[in-house]
Coordinates of C-alpha atoms in Angstrom, one line a residue:
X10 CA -0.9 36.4 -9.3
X11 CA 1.2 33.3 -8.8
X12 CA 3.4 31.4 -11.3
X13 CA 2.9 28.0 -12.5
X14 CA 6.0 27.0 -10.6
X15 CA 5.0 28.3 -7.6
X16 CA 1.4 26.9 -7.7
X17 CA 3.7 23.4 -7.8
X18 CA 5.6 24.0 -5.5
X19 CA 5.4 27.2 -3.2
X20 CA 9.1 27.3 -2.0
X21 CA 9.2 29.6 -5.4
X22 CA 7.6 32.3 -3.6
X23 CA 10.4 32.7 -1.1
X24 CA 13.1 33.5 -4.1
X25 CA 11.7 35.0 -6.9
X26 CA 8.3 35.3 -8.3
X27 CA 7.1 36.2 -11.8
X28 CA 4.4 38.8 -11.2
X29 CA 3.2 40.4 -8.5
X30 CA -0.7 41.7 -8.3
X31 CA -1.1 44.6 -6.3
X32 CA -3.4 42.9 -3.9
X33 CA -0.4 40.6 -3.1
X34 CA 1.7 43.8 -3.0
X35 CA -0.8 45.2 -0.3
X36 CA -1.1 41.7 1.7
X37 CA 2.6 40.9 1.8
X38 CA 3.5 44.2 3.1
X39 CA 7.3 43.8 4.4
X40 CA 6.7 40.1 4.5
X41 CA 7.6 40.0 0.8
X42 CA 11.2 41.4 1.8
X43 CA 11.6 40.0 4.5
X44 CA 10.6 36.4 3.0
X45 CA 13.6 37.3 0.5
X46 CA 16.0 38.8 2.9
X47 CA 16.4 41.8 0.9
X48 CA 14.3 45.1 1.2
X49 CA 14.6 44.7 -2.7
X50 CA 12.7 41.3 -4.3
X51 CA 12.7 41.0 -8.3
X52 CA 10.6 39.5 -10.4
X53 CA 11.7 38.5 -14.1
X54 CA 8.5 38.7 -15.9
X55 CA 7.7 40.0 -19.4
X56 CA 4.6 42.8 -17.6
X57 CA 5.9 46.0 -17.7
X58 CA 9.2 46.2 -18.5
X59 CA 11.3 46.3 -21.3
X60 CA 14.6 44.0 -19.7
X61 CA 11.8 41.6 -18.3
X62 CA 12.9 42.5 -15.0
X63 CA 11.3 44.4 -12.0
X64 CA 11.7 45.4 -8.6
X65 CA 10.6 45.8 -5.7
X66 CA 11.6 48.4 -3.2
X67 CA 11.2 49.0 0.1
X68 CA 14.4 50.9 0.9
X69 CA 13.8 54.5 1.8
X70 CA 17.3 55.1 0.3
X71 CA 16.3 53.9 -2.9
X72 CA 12.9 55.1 -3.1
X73 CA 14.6 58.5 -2.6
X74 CA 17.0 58.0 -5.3
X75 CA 14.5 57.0 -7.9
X76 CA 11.9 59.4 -7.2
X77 CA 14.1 62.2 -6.4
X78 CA 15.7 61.4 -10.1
X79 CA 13.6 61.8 -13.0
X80 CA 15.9 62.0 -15.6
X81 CA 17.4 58.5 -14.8
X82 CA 14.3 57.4 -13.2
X83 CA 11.4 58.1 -15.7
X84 CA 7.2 57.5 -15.8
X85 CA 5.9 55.6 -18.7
X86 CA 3.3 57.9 -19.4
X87 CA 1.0 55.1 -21.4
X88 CA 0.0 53.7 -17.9
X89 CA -2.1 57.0 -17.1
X90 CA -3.4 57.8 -20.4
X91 CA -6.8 57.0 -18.7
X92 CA -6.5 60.0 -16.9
X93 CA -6.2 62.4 -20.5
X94 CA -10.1 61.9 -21.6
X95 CA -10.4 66.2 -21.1
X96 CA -6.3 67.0 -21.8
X97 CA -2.6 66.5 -21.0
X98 CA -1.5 67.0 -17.6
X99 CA 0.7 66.4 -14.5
X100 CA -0.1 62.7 -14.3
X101 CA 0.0 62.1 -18.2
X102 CA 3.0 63.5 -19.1
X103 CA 7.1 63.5 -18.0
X104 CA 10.4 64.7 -18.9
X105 CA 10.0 68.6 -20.2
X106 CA 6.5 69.0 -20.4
X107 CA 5.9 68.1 -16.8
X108 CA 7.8 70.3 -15.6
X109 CA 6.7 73.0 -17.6
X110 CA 3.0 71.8 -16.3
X111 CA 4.3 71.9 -12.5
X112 CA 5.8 75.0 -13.3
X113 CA 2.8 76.8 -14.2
X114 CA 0.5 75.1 -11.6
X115 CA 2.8 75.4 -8.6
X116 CA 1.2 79.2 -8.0
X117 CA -2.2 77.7 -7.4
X118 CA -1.5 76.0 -4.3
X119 CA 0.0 79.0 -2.9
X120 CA -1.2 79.2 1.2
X121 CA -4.6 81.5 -0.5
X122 CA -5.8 78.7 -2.1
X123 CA -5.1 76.6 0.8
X124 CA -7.2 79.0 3.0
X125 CA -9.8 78.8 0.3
X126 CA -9.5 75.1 0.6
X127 CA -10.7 75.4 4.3
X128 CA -13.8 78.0 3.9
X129 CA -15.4 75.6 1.5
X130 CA -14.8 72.8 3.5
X131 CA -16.5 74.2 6.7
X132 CA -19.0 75.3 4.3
X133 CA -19.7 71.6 3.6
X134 CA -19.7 70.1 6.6
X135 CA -21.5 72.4 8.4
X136 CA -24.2 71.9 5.8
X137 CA -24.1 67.9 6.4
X138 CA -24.6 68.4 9.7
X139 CA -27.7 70.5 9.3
X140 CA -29.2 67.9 6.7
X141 CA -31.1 64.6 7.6
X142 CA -30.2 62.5 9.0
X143 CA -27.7 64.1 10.8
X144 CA -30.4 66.2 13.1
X145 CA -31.4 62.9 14.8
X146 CA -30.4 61.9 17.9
X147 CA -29.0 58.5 16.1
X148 CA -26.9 58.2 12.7
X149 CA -26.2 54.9 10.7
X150 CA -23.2 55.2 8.1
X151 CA -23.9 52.2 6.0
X152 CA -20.8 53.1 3.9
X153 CA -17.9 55.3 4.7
X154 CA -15.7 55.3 2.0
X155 CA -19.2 56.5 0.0
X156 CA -20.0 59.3 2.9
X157 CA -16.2 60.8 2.8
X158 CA -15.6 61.0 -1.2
X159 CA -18.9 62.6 -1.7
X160 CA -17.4 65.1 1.1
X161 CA -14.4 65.1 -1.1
X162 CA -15.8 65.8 -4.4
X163 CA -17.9 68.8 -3.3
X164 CA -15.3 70.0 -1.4
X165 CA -12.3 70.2 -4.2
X166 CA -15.5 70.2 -6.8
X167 CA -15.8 73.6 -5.6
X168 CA -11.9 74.7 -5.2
X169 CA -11.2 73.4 -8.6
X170 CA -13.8 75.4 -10.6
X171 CA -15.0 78.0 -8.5
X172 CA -18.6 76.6 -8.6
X173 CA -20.9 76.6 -5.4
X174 CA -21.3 73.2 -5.0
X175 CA -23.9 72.1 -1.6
X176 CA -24.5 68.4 -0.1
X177 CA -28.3 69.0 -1.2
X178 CA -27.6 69.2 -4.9
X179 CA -29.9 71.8 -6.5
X180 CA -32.2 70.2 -9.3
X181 CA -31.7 73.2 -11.4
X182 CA -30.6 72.5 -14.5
X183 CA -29.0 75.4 -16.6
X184 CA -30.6 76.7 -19.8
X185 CA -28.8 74.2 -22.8
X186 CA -27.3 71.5 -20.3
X187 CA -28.9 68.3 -19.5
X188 CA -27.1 67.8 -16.3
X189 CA -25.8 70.2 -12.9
X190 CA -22.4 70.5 -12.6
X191 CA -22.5 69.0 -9.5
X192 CA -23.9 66.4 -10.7
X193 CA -21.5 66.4 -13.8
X194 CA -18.5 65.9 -11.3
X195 CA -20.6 63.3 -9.3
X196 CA -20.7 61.0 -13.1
X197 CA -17.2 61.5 -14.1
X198 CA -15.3 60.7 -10.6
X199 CA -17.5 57.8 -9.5
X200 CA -17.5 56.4 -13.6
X201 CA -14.0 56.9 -14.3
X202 CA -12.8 53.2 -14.7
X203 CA -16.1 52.2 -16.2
X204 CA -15.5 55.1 -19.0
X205 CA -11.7 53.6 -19.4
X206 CA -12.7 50.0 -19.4
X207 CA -15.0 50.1 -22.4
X208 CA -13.4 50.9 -25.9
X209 CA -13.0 54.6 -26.9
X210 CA -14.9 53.7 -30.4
X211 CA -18.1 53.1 -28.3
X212 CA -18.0 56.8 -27.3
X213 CA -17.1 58.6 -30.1
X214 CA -15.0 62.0 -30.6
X215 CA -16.8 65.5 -30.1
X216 CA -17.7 65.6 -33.7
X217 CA -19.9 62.5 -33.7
X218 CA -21.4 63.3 -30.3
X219 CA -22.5 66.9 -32.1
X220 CA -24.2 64.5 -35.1
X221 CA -25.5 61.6 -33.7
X222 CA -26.5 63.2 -30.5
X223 CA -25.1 64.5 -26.8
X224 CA -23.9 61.4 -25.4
X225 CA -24.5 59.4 -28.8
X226 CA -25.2 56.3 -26.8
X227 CA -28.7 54.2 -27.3
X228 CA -30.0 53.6 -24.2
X229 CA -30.8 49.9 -24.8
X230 CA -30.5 48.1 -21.4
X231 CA -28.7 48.8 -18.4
X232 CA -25.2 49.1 -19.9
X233 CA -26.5 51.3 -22.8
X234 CA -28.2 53.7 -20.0
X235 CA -25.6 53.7 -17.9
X236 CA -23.0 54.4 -21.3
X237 CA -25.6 57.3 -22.6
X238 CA -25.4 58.7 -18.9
X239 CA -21.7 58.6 -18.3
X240 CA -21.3 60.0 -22.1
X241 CA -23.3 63.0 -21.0
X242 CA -21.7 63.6 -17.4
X243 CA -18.2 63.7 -19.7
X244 CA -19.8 65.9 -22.5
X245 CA -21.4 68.4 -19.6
X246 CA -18.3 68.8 -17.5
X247 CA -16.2 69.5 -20.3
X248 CA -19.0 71.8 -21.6
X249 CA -19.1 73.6 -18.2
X250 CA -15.6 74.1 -18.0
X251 CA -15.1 75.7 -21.0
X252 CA -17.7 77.9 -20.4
X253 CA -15.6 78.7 -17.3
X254 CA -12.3 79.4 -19.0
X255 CA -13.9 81.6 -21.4
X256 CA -15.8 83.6 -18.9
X257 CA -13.3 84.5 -16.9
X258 CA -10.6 84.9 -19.9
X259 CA -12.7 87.8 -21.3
X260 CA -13.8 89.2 -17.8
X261 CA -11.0 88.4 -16.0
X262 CA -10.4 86.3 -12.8
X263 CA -8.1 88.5 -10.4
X264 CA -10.0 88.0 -7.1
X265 CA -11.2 84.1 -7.6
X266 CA -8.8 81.7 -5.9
X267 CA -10.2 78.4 -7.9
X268 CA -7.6 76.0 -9.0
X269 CA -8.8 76.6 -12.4
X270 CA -8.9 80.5 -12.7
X271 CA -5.4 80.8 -11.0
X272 CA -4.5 78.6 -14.1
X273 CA -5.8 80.6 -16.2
X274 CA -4.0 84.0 -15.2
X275 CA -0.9 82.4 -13.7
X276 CA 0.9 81.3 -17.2
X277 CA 2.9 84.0 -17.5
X278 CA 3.1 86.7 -20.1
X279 CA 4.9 85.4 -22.8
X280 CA 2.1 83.9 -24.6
X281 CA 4.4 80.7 -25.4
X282 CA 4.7 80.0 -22.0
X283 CA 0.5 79.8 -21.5
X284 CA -1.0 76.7 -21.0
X285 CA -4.4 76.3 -23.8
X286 CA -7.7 75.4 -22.7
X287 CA -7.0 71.6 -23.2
X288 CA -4.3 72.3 -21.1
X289 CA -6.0 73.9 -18.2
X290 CA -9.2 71.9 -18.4
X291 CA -6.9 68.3 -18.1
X292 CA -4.8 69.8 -15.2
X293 CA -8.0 70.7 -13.2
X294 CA -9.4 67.7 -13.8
X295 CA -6.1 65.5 -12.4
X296 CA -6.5 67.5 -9.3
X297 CA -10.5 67.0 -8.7
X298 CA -9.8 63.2 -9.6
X299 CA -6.2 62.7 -7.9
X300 CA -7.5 64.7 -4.9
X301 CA -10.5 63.7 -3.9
X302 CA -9.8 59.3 -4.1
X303 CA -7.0 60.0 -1.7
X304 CA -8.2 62.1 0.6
X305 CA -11.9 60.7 1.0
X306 CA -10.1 57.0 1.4
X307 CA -7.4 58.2 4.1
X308 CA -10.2 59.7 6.3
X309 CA -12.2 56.9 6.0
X310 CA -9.5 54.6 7.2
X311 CA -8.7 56.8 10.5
X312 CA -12.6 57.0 11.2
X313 CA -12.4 53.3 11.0
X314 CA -9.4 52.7 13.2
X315 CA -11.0 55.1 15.9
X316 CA -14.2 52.8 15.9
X317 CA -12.1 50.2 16.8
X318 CA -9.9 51.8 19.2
X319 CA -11.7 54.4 21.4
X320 CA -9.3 54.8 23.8
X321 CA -7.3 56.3 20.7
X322 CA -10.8 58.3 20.3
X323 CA -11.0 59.7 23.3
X324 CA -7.7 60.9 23.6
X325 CA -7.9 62.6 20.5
X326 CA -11.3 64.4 21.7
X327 CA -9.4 65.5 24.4
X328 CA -7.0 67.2 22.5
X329 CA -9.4 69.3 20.7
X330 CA -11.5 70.2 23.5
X331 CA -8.6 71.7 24.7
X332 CA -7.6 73.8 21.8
X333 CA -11.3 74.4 20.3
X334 CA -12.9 74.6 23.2
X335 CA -16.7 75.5 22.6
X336 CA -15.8 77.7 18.9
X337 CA -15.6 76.2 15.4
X338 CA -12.4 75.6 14.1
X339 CA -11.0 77.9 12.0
X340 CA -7.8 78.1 9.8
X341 CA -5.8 80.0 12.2
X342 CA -6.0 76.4 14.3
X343 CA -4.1 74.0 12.5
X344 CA -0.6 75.1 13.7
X345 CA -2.0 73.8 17.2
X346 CA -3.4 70.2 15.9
X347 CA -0.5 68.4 16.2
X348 CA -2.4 65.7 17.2
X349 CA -4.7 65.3 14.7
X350 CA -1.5 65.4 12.0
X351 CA -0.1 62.4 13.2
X352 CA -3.1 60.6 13.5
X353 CA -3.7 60.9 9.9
X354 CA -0.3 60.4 9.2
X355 CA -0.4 57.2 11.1
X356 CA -3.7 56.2 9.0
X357 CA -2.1 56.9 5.6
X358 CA 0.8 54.9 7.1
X359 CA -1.5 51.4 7.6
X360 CA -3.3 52.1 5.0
X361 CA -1.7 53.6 2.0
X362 CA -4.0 54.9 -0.8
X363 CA -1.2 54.4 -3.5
X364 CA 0.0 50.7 -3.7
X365 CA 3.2 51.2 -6.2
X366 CA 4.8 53.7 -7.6
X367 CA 6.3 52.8 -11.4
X368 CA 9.2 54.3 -12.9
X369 CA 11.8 52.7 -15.5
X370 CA 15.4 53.4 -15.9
X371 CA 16.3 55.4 -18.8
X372 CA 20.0 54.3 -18.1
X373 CA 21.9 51.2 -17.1
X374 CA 22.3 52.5 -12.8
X375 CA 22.6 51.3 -9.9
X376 CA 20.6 51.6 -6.4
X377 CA 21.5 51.4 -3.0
X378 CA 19.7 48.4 -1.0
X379 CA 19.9 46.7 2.1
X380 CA 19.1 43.6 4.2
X381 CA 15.8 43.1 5.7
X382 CA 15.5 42.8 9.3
X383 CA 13.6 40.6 11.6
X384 CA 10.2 41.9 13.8
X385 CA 12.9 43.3 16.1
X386 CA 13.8 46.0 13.5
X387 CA 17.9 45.6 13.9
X388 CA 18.6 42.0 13.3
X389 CA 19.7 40.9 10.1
X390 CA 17.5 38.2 8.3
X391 CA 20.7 37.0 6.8
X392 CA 23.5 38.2 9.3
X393 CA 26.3 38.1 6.7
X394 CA 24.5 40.2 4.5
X395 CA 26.1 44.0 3.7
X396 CA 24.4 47.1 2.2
X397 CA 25.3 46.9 -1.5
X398 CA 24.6 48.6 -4.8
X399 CA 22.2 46.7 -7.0
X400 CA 22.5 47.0 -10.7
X401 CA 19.7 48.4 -12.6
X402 CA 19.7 48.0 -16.6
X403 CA 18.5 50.5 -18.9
X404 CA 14.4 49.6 -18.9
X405 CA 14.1 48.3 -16.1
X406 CA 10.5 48.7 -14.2
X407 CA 11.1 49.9 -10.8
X408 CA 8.3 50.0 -8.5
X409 CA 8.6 52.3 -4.8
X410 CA 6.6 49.5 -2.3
X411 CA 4.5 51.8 -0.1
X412 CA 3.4 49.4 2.4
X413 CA 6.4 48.0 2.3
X414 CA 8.1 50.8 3.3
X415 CA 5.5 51.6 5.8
X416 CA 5.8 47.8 7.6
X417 CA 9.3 48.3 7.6
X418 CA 10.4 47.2 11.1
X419 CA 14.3 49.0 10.8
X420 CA 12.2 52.2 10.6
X421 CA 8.7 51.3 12.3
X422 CA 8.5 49.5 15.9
X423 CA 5.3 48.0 15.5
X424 CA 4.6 48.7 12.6
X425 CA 1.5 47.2 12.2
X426 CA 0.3 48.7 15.5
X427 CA -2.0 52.0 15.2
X428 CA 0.7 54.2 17.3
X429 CA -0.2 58.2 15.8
X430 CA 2.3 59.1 19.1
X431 CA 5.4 58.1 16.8
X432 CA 4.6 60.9 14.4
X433 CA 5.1 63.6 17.3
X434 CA 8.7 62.8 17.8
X435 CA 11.2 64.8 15.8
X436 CA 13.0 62.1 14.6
X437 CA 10.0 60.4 12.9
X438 CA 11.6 58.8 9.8
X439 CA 10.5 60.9 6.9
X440 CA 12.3 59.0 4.1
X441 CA 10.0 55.8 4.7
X442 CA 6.8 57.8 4.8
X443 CA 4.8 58.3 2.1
X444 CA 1.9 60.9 2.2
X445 CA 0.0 60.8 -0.6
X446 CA 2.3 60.2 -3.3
X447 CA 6.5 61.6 -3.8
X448 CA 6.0 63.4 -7.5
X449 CA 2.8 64.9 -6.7
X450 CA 3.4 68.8 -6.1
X451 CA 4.2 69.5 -2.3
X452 CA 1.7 72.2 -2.4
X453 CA -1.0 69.9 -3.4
X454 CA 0.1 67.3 -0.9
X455 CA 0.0 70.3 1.9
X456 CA -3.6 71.8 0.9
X457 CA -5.3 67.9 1.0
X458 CA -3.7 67.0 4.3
X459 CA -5.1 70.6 5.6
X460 CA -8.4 70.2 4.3
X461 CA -8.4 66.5 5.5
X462 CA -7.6 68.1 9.5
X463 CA -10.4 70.2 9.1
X464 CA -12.5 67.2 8.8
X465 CA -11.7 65.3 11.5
X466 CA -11.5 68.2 13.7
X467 CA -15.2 69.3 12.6
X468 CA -16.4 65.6 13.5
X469 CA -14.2 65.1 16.3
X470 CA -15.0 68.7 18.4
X471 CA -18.3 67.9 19.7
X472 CA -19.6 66.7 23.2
X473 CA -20.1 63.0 22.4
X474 CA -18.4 60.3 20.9
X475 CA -18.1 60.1 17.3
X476 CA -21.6 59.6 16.0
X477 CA -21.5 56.1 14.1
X478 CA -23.3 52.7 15.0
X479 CA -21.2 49.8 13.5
X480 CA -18.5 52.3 11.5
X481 CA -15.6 49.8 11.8
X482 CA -17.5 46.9 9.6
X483 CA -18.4 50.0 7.1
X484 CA -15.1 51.1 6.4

């Protein structure tokens, strides 16, 4: 999104612009910096921000002092209330309440769920590879980013709710529901934006969907079918996880390691303290819909870069012969993958699934920033230019610049070069790496990269090549 005084004359854009798009945020990468000679670039622009101000960083120092500090540093929570259609939850809230929700969830991701996390996975690929058409001697993915969240979504379907989910859905529907559950988690994750685009008036509360009808939707058309079928897939999965909750509330959950059932028995005693349903049932949704986008996108990225570069491919191969040998991977394996870390840390480095991070200061502050640096990564743009403190008023939208960070030559040689190698060396800069993103829980972040090594080393152990014909114009 350009101003009008840049579309008249385009030496604007190498000073100050007054919006920024996030498809220009992912295309300018460090060149937006670096164009401005600072790894900080504001925009004064009324979007967003209450001083009509925001920046830009791509300063690891000052991405680590505004996500480190939520107090000065805070989320406007309005921006995710598309994510609080089944309750409140880590994405939809800050300040107190978040922590008391990180609080209570931090026990699910202990390292039982994250073995949990594995068995189901292994239990899904396997069973992809024994269904058509992956018998044949020849497999076309027309559509990768389709193939790997499907993956995703039965994979964390399954750890979030405890329900045997398989990649040949059963058609079985349960006595009273319209819909599987699988297929219940399939509507909601794929119609998310479609369900937050349309107004909430068109879908009704649970009252009027009990009186004019599950779902409550004519299906007049195309858009009313698709609105009646979307309504339901909402209405079932909320349906089906009650009926969870309750189930396991009166019969108790001890030995199931679901997301959801750990939630359930890991509040705490003090019946204060306990999160309710709504509670529970808007957390485990956060982490089925935060998980899976991520996860299914970063793999898809690497598969794509190891179409194109199959030297990268066969190194990798290599690596996994040698550890796997002829046996299945299993959990007790991932210490030894080093290898297949960094080249999914090098993927999510390219390719970044998140493309800002918002926050807005709470206080008049001040941030820590520094020149940007030519291709070499040490000379100065600007070579009178010092490190300085930049003042940030009170209201002030500040926005973390993941690709930014990740193209940022004074920490990345080459950055635009697919090196994994760089992520082997113990002085890899962590501070201008993002994962998946800084404020969601390390434990989550940990069980999503595991599950997402299992993956690739499930593909990547057999005798041949990775089995795709034309992957890299797919991804």
């Amino acid at each position: 999104m350009y101003s009008l005084l840049e579309m008249l004359d385009p030496r604007w854009s190498k000073h100050r612009r007054f919006a920024m798009t996030n498809t220009g945020l992912w295309e300018s990468k460090y060149s937006l910096f670096a164009d401005a000679g600072w790894d900080v670039v504001a925009f004064v622009t009324p979007i967003n921000s209450f001083t009509g101000i925001q920046y830009y960083l791509a300063d690891p120092l000052a991405a680590k002092a505004v996500s480190g500090n939520r107090a000065v540093f805070f989320k406007r929570v309005n921006y995710n209330g598309v994510l609080a259609f089944f309750g409140p939850n880590l994405a939809t809230t800050d300040g107190e309440t978040w922590g008391r929700y990180r609080k209570l969830s931090s026990p699910a991701f202990s390292e039982i769920s994250i073995r949990y996390i594995w068995e189901q996975s292994v239990r899904i690929v396997n069973e992809m590879f024994d269904a058509d058409p992956w018998t044949g001697e020849k497999t076309e993915v027309k559509h990768v980013p389709e193939m790997t969240k499907d993956i995703a979504l039965l994979v964390i379907g399954a750890v979030a709710f405890g329900q045997e989910t398989h990649w040949e859905a059963a058609s079985t529907v349960p006595a009273g529901y319209q819909m599987t559950f699988q297929e219940a988690v399939m509507i909601v994750s794929k119609e998310l934006l479609f369900r937050a685009g349309t107004p909430s008036w068109l879908w009704g509360n649970r009252e009027t969907r009990k009186w004019i009808g599950l779902g409550g939707i004519a299906s007049w058309g195309w858009l009313g079918s698709r609105m009646k079928n979307v309504a339901i897939g909402f209405a079932e999965l909320e349906r089906y996880m009650e009926e969870i909750i309750n189930e396991q509330s009166s019969a108790g959950s001890k030995e199931r390691r679901d997301l959801l059932s750990q939630l359930v028995r890991g509040s705490g005693d003090d019946v204060g303290d306990r999160l309710s349903m709504r509670e529970v049932i808007g957390n485990t949704f956060i982490f089925l819909i935060g998980g899976h986008e991520t996860t299914a996108h970063g793999l898809a990225f690497l598969w794509g870069l190891l179409a194109l570069e199959e030297d990268k491919q066969e190194k990798l191969h290599q690596h996994l012969t040698a550890i796997l040998g002829d046996k299945p991977p299993v959990y007790e394996d991932l210490s030894s993958l080093n290898l297949v870390l960094a080249y999914f840390y090098e993927s999510l480095r390219l390719f970044p699934p998140v493309v800002n991070i918002p926050k807005h200061a709470a206080e008049d502050t001040t941030n820590p920033v520094s020149p940007a640096v030519a291709d070499d990564g040490v000379s100065q743009l600007d070579p009178l230019a010092k490190p300085k403190s930049l003042f940030v008023p009170k209201g002030t939208a500040v926005l973390i610049s993941p690709s930014g960070l990740h193209y940022n030559p004074r920490y990345w040689k080459d950055p635009k070069e697919f090196k994994p190698e760089r992520f082997l060396k113990q002085d890899w800069p962590r501070d201008a790496f993002m994962r998946f993103r800084l404020e969601r829980d390390r434990a989550s972040v940990e069980g999503s990269r595991k599950w997402s090594l299992l993956q690739l080393s499930r593909w990547s152990s057999s005798d041949t090549k990775l089995p795709w014909t034309n992957l890299a114009s797919q991804v």
